[in-house]
Short mmCIF file of C-alpha atoms and ligand atoms in Angstrom, two decimals:
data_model
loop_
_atom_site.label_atom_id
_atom_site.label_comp_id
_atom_site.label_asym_id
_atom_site.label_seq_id
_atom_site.Cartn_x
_atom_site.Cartn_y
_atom_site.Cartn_z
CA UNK A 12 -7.88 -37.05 -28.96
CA UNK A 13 -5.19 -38.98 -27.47
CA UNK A 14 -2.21 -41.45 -29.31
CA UNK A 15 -3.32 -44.86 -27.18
CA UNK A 16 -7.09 -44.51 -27.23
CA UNK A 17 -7.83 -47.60 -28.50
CA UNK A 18 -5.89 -49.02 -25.25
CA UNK A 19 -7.40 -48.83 -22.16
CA UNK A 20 -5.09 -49.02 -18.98
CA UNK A 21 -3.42 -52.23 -18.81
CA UNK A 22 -4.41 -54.51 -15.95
CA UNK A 23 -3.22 -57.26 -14.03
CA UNK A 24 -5.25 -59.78 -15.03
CA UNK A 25 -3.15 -63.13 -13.74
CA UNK A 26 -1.29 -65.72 -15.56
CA UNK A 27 -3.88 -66.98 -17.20
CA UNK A 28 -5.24 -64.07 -19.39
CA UNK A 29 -4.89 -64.21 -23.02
CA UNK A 30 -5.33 -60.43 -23.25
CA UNK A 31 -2.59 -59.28 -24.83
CA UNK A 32 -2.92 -55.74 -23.41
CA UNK A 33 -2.78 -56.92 -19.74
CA UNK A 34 0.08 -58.06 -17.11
CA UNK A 35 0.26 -61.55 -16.47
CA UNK A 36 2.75 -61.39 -13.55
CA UNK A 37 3.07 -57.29 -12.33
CA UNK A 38 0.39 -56.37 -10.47
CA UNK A 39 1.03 -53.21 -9.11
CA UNK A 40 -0.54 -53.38 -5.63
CA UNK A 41 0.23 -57.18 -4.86
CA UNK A 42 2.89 -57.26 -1.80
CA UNK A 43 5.78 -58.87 -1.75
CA UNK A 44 8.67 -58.79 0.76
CA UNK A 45 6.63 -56.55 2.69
CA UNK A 46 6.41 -53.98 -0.52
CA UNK A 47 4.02 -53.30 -3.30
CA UNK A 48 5.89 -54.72 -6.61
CA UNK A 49 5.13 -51.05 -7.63
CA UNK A 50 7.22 -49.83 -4.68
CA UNK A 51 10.19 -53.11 -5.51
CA UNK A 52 10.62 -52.50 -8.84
CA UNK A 53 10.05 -48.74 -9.69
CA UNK A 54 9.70 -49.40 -13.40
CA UNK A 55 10.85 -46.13 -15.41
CA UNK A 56 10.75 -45.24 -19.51
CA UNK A 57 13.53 -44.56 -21.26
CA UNK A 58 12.15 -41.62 -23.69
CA UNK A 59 15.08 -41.77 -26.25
CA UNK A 60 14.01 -45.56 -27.64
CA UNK A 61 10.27 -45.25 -27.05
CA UNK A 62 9.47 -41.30 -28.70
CA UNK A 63 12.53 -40.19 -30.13
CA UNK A 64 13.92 -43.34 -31.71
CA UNK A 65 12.80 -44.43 -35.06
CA UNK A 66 14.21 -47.50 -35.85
CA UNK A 67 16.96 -46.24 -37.83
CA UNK A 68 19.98 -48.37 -38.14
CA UNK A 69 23.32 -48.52 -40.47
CA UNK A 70 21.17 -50.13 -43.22
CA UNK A 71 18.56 -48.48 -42.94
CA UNK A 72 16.58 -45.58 -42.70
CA UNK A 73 14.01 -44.94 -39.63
CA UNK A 74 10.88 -47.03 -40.07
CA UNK A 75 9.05 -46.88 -37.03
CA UNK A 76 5.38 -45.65 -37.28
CA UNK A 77 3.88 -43.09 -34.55
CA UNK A 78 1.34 -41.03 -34.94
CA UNK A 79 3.45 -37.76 -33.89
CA UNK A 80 5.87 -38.27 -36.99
CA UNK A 81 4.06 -36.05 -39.32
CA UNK A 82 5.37 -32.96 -37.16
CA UNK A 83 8.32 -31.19 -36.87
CA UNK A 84 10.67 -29.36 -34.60
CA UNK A 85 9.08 -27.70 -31.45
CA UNK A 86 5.68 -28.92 -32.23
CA UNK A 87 7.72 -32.62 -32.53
CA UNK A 88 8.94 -32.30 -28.98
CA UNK A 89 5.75 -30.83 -27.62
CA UNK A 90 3.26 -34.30 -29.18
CA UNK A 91 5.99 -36.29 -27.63
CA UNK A 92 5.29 -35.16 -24.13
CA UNK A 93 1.73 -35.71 -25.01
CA UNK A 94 2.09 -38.94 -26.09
CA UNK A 95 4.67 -39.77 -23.38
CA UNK A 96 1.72 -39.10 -20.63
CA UNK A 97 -0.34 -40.76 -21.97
CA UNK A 98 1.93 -44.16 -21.91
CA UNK A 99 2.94 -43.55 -18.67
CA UNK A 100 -0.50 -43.22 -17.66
CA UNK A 101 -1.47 -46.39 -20.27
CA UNK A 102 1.63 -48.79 -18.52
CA UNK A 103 0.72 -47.06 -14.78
CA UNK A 104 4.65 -46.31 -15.03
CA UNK A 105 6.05 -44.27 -11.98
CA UNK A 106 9.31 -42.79 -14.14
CA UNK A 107 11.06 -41.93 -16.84
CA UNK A 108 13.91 -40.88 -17.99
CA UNK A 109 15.75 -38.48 -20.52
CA UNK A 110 18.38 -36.97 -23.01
CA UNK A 111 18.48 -33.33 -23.49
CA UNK A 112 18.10 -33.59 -26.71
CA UNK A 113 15.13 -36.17 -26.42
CA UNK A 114 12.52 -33.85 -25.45
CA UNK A 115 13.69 -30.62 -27.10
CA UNK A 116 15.31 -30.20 -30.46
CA UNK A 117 18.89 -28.61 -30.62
CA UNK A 118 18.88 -24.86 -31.83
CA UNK A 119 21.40 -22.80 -33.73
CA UNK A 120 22.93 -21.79 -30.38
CA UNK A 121 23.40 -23.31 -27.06
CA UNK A 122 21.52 -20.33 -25.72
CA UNK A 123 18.52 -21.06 -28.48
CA UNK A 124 18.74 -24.97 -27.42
CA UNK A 125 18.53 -24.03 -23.50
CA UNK A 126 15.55 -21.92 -24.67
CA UNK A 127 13.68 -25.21 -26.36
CA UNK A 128 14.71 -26.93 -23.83
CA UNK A 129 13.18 -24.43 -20.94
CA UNK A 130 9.92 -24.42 -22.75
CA UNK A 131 9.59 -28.37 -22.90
CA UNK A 132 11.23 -28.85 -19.58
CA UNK A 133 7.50 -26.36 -18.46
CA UNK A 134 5.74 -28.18 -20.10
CA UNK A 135 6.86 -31.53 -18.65
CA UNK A 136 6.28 -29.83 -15.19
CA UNK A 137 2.86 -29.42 -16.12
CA UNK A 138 1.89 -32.83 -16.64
CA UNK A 139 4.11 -33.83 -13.79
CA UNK A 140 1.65 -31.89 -11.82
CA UNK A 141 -1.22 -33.83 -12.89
CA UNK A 142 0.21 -36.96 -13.32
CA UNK A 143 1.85 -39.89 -11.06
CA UNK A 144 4.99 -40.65 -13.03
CA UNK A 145 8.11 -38.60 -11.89
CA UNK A 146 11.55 -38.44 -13.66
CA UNK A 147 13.81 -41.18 -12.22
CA UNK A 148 17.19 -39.41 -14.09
CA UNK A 149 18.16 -36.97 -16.72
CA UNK A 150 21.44 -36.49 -18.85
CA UNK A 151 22.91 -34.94 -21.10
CA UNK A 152 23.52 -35.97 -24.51
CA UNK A 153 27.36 -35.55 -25.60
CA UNK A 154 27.88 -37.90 -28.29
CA UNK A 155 25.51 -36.97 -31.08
CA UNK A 156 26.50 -33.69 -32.18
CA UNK A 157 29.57 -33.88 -34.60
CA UNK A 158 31.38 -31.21 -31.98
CA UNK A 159 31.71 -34.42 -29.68
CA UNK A 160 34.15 -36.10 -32.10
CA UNK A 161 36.63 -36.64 -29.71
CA UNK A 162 34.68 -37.38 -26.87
CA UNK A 163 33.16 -34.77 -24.34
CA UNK A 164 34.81 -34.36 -21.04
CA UNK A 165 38.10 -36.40 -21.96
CA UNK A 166 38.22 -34.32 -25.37
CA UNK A 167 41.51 -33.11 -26.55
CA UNK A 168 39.51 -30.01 -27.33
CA UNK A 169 39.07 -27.59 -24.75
CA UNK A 170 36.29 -25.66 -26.16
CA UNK A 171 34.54 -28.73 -26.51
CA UNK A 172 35.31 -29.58 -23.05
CA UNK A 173 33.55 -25.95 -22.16
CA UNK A 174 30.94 -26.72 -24.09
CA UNK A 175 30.27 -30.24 -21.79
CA UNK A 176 30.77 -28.57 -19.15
CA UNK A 177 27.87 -26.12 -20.51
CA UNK A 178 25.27 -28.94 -20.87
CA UNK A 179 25.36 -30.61 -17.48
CA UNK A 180 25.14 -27.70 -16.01
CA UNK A 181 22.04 -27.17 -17.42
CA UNK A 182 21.11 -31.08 -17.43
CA UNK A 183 21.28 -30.25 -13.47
CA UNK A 184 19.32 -27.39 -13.77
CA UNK A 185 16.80 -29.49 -15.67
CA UNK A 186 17.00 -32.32 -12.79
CA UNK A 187 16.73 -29.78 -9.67
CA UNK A 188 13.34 -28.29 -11.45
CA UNK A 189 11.61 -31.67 -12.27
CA UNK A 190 12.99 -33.42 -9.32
CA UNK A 191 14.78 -35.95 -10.77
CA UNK A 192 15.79 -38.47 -8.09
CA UNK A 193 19.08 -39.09 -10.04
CA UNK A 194 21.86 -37.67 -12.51
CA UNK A 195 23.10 -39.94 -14.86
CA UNK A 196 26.72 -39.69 -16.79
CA UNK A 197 27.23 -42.55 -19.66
CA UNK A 198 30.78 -42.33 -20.89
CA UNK A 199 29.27 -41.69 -24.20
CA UNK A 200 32.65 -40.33 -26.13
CA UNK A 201 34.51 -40.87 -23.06
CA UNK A 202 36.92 -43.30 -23.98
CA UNK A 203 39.62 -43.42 -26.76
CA UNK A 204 40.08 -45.13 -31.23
CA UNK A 205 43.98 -45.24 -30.62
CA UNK A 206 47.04 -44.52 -28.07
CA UNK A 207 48.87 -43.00 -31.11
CA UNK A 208 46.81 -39.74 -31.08
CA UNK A 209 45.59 -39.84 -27.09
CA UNK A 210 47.03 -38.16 -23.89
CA UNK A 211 45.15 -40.91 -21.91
CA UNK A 212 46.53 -39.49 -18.51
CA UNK A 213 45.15 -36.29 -19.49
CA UNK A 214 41.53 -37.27 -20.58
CA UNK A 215 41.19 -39.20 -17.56
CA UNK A 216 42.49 -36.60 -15.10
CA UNK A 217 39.91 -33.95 -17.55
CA UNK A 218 37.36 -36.42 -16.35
CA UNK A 219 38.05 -36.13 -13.35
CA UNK A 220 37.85 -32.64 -13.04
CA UNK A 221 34.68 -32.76 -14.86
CA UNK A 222 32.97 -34.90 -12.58
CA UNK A 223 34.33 -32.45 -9.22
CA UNK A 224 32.91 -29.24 -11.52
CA UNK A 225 29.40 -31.36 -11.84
CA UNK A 226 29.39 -32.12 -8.14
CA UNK A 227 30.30 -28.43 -6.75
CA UNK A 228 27.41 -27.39 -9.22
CA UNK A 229 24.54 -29.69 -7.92
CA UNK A 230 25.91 -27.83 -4.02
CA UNK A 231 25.81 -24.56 -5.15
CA UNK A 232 22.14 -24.86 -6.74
CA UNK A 233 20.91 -27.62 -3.91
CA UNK A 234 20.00 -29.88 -6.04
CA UNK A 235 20.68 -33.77 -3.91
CA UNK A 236 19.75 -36.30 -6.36
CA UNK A 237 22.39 -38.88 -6.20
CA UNK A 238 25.24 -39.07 -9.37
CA UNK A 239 25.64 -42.24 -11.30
CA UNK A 240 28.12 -43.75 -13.61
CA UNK A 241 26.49 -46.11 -16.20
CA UNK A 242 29.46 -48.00 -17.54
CA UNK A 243 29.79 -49.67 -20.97
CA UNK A 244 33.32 -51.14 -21.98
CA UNK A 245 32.76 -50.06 -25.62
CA UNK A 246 30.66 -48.71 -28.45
CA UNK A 247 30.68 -45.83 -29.90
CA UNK A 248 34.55 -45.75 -28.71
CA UNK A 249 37.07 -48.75 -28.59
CA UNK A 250 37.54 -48.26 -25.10
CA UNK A 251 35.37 -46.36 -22.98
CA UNK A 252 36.39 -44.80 -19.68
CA UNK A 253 34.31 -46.44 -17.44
CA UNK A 254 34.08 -49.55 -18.65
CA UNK A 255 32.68 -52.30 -15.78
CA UNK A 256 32.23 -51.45 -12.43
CA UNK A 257 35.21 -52.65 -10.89
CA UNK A 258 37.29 -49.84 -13.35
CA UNK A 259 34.78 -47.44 -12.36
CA UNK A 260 35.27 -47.78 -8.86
CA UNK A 261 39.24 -47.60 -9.31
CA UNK A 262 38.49 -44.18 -11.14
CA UNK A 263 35.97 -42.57 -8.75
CA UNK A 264 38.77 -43.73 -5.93
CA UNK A 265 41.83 -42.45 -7.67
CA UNK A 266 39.85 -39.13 -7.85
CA UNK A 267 38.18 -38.63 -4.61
CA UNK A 268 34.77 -39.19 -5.89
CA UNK A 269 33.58 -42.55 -4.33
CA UNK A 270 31.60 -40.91 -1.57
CA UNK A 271 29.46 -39.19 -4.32
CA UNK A 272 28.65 -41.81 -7.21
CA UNK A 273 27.03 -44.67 -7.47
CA UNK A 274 26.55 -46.99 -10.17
CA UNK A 275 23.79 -46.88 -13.13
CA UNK A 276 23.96 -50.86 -14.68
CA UNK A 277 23.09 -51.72 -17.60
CA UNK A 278 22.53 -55.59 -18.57
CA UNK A 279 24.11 -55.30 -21.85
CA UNK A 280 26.44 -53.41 -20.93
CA UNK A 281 27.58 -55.92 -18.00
CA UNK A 282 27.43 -58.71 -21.18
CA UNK A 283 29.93 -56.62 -23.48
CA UNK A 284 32.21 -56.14 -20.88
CA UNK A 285 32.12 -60.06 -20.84
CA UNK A 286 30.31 -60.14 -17.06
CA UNK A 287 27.43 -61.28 -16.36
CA UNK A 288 24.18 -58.99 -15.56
CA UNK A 289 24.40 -60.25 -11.84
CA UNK A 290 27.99 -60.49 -11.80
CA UNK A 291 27.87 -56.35 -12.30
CA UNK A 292 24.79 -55.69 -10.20
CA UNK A 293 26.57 -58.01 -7.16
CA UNK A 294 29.87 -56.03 -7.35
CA UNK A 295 28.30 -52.83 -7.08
CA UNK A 296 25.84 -54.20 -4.52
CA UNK A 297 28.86 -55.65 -2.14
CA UNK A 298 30.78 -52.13 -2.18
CA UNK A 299 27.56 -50.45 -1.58
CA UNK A 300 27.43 -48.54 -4.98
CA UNK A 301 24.47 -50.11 -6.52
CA UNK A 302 22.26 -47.28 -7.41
CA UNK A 303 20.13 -47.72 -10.31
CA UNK A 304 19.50 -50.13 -13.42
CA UNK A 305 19.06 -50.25 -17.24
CA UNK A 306 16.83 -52.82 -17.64
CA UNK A 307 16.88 -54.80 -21.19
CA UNK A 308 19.13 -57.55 -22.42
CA UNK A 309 21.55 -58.01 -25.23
CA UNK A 310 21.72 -61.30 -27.62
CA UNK A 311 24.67 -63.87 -27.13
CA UNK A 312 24.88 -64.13 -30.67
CA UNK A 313 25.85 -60.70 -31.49
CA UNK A 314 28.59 -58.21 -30.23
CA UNK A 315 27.26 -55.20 -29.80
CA UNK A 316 24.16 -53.40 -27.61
CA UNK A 317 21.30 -54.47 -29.13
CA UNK A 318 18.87 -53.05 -25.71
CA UNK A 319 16.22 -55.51 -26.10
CA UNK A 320 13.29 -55.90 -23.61
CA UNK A 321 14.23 -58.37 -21.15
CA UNK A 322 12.64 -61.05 -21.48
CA UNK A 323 14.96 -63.45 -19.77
CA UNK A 324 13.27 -65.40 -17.04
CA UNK A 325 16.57 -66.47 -15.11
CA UNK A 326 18.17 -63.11 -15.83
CA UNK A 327 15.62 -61.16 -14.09
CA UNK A 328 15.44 -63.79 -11.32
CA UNK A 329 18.91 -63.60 -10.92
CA UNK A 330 18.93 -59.67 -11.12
CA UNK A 331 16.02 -58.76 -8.68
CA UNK A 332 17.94 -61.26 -6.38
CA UNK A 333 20.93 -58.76 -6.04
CA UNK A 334 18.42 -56.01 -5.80
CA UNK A 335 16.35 -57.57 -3.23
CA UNK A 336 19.64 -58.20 -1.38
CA UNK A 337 20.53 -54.73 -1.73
CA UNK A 338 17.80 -53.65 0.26
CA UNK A 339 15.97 -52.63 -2.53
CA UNK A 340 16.91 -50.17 -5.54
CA UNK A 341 16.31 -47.04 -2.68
CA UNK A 342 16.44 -43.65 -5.10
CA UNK A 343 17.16 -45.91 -8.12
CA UNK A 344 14.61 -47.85 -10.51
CA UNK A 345 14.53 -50.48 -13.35
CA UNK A 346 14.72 -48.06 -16.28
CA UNK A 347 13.94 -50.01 -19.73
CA UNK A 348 17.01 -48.79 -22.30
CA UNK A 349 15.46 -50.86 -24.45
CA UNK A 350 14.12 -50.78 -27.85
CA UNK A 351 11.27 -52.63 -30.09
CA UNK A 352 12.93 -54.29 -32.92
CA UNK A 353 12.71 -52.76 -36.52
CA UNK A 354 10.55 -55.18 -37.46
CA UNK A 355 7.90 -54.44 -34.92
CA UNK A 356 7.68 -50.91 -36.28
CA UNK A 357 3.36 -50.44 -35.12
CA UNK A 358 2.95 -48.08 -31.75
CA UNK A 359 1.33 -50.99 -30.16
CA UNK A 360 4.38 -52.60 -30.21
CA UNK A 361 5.33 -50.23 -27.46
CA UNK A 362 2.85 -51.94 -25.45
CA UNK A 363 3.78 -55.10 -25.81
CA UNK A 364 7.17 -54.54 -25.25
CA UNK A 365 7.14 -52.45 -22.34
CA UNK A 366 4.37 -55.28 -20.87
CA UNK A 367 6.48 -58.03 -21.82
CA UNK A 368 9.62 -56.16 -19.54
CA UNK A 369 7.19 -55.58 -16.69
CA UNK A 370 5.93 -59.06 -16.47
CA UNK A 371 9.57 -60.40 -16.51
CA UNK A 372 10.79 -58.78 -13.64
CA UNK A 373 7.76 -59.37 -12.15
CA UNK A 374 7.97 -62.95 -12.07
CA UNK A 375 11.66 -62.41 -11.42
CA UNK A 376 10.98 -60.49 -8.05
CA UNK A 377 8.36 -63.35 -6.93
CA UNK A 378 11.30 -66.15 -7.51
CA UNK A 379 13.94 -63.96 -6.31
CA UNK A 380 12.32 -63.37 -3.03
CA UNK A 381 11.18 -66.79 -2.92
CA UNK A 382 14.99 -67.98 -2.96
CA UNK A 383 15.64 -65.60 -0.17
CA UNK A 384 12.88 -66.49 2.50
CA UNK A 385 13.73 -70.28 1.80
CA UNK A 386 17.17 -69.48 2.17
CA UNK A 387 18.17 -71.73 -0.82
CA UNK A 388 21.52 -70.17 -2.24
CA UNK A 389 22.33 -68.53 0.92
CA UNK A 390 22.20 -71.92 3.50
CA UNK A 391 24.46 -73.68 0.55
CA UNK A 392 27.19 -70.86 0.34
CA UNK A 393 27.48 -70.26 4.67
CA UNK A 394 27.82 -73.66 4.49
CA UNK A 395 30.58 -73.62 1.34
CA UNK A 396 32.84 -70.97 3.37
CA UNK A 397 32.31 -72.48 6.96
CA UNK A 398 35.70 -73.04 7.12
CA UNK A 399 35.75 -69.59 7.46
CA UNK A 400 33.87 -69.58 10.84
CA UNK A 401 35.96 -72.10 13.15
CA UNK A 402 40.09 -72.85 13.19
CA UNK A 403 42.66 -71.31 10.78
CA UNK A 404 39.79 -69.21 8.99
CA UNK A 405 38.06 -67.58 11.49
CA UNK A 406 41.29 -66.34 12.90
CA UNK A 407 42.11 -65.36 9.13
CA UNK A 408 38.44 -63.14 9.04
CA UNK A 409 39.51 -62.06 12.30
CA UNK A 410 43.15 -60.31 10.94
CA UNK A 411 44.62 -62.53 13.51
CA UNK A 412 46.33 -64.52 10.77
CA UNK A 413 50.13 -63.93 9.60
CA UNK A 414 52.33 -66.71 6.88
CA UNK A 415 53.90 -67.81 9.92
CA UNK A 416 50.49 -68.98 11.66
CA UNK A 417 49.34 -70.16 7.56
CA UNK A 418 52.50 -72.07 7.52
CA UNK A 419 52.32 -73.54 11.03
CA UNK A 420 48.55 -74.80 10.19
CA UNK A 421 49.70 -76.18 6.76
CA UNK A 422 52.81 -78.10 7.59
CA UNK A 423 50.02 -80.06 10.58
CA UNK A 424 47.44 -81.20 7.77
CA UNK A 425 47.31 -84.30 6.38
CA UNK A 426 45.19 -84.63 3.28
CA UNK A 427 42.83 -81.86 2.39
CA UNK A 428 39.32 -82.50 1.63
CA UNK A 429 37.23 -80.04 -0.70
CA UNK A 430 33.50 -80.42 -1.18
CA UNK A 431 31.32 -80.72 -4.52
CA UNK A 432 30.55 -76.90 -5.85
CA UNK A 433 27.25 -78.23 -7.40
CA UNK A 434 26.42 -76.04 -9.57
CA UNK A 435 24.60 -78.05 -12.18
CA UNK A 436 22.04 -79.13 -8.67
CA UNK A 437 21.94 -75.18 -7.92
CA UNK A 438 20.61 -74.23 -11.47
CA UNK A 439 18.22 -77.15 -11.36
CA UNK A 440 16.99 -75.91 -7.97
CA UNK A 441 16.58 -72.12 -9.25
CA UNK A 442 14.66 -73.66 -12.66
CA UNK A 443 12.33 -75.38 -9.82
CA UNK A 444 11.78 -72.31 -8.48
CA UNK A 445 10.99 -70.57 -11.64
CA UNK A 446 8.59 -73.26 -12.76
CA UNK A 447 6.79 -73.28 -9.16
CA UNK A 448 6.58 -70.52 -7.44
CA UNK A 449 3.72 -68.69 -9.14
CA UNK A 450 1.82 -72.03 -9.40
CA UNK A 451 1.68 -72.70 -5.49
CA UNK A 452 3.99 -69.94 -3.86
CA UNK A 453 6.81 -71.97 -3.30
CA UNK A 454 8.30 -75.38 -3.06
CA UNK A 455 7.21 -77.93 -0.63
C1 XUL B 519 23.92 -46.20 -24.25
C2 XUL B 519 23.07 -46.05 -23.06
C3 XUL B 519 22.55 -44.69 -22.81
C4 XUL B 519 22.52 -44.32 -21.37
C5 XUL B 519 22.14 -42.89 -21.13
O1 XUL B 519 24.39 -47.47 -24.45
O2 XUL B 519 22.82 -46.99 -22.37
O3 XUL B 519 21.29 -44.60 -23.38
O4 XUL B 519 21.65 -45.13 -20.66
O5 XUL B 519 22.94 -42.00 -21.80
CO1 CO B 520 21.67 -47.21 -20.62
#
């Protein structure tokens, strides 16, 4: 007896389909850019908001309704992994992802919580064996426990900072014995409520150090899955660490660490810090630190991270353009850190909502690459920077360029001409796109 038998396996079954328990858009095997969508988009479950999280918010209590409630503890954990198969198998899923303390329930000790945790993480294996869905990243969870208070590895607290230091270690353990592809690190904590109580120079440096102990670990126990930063400007602290990607960057540079991280990015994280999805995904992609992605989306109207399934047609367009651009996500994958909404509190909702994610990027990978072959954004913004390629700017690219030669050039032009941006024509030309390209492949 399994948790989704009244689902079969959801199927592409085309645009058209009314079946609410089929893709409209993702179909697995269908090529494009000379890879399976399976292979471009490398979809991955986030277990925290799909079998641990029950709805629970500050007014109210958890209301979600799964059929492996009724248990407790270890034998919680252990119809979780069951269930978790089973969806993976359900939503043909190739990862997921994980918390410590999603799959195994803390003990009374760190050495009784490694010990749940050792018996799910065999279990997990198990399946893995049997199954096709591997384990795109894994962290560690530093934020729940009251201990965490003050933050994890920028606490002012060095027991709890021994403590941290504790749970990666075994998070990489964890990640070396399921093969996780990648090691996550969300600031969680990491960040500061005031300057009146907080030796910022000190957490940061802490951090630091942190991140150099986590690296010299994953050597000594050969485990090469690449590190990532997932930054988030704020919530749960006023000001976390790593808060875009441009002030993550400046950190891993400051201490030596740029040659080992890349960047984890989350949509609505990217809005909170007041950027734009794309805007984050393109400045890690330029600097060559785009690693992996939290796929959901947050709501203009409110302030905080509400990780809803994306659903956002021109987001995902313009989101599996940087990705296509980058070559691909490589190790990384489009991880949905999203959640149902309390009101759609029925298991099946999982379905839907996972579906509804898939088919969205999806149809954002078909217009994306459509953009691409045609050339569309690309021909317009050569042509925006040619000055660039000729004259004064060329020899600028070229370092050949000094005030004196800037000054010479200026004081010999007459009157300068600039050209239209057009934006308002571009986003017309990318809603063309949108509407066309799965009715005929492309535009004429
Ligand atoms: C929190 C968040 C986390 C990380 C993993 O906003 O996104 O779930 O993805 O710790
Ligand atoms: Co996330």
């Amino acid at each position: 007896m399994g948790y989704f038998d009244h689902i079969n396996t959801i199927q592409y079954e085309g645009a058209q389909s009314l079946n609410p328990f089929a893709f409209k858009h993702y179909n697995p095997e269908e090529k494009i850019g000379g890879k399976t969508m399976e292979e471009q988009l490398r979809f991955s479950i986030a277990y925290w908001h799909t079998f641990t999280g029950d709805g629970s918010d500050p007014f109210g209590a958890g209301n979600m309704q799964r059929p492996w409630d009724h248990l407790q503890g270890m034998d919680l954990a252990k119809a979780r992994v069951e269930a978790a198969f089973e969806l993976f198998e359900k939503l043909n899923v190739p990862y997921f992802c994980f918390h410590d303390v999603d799959i195994a329930p803390e003990g009374h000790s760190l050495a009784e919580t490694n010990r749940n945790l050792d018996e799910i993480v065999s279990m997990i294996k198990d399946y893995m064996k049997s199954s096709n869905t591997k384990l795109l990243w894994n962290t560690a969870n530093m934020f729940k426990h009251p201990r965490f208070v003050h933050g994890a590895a920028s606490s002012n607290n060095a027991d709890v900072y021994a403590y941290a230091g504790a749970k990666v270690k075994k998070g990489l353990e964890l990640a070396k014995e399921l093969g996780a592809e990648n090691y996550v690190f969300w600031g969680g904590r990491e960040g500061y409520e005031t300057l009146l109580n907080t030796d910022l120079k000190l957490e940061l440096d802490n951090l630091g150090r942190f991140y150099h102990m986590a690296l010299d670990y994953a050597k000594e126990i050969g485990y090469n899955g690449q590190f990532l930063i997932e930054p988030k400007p704020q919530e749960p602290t006023k000001h976390q660490y790593d808060f875009d990607v441009a002030s993550g960057m400046a950190f891993l540079q400051k201490y030596d660490l740029s040659d080992h991280f890349k960047f984890n990015i989350e949509a609505n994280h990217a809005t909170l810090a007041g950027h734009t999805f794309e805007h984050e995904l393109r400045y890690a992609r330029i600097n060559g630190m785009l690693g992996s992605v939290d796929a959901n989306q947050g709501d203009t109207l409110l302030g905080w991270d509400t990780d809803e399934f994306p659903t956002d047609l021109y987001s995902t367009t313009l989101a599996m353009y940087e990705i296509l651009k980058n070559g691909g996500l490589h190790q990384g994958g489009l991880n949905f850190d999203a959640k149902v909404r309390r009101g759609s509190f029925e298991a099946d909702d999982l379905l839907h909502a996972h579906i509804a994610g898939m088919d969205s990027f999806a149809v954002g990978l078909k217009v994306a690459h459509q953009l691409i072959e045609d050339g569309v954004l690309d021909d317009f913004v050569s042509e925006r920077y040619s000055s660039f390629t000729q004259g004064i700017g060329q020899q600028v690219v070229e370092g050949k360029a000094d005030f004196h030669v800037l000054e010479k050039h200026a004081l010999e032009l007459g009157t300068i001409e600039n050209h239209s941006g057009r934006q308002e024509w571009l986003k017309a030309v990318i809603n063309q796109y949108l509407l066309n390209v799965n009715a005929d492949g492309g535009l004429k």
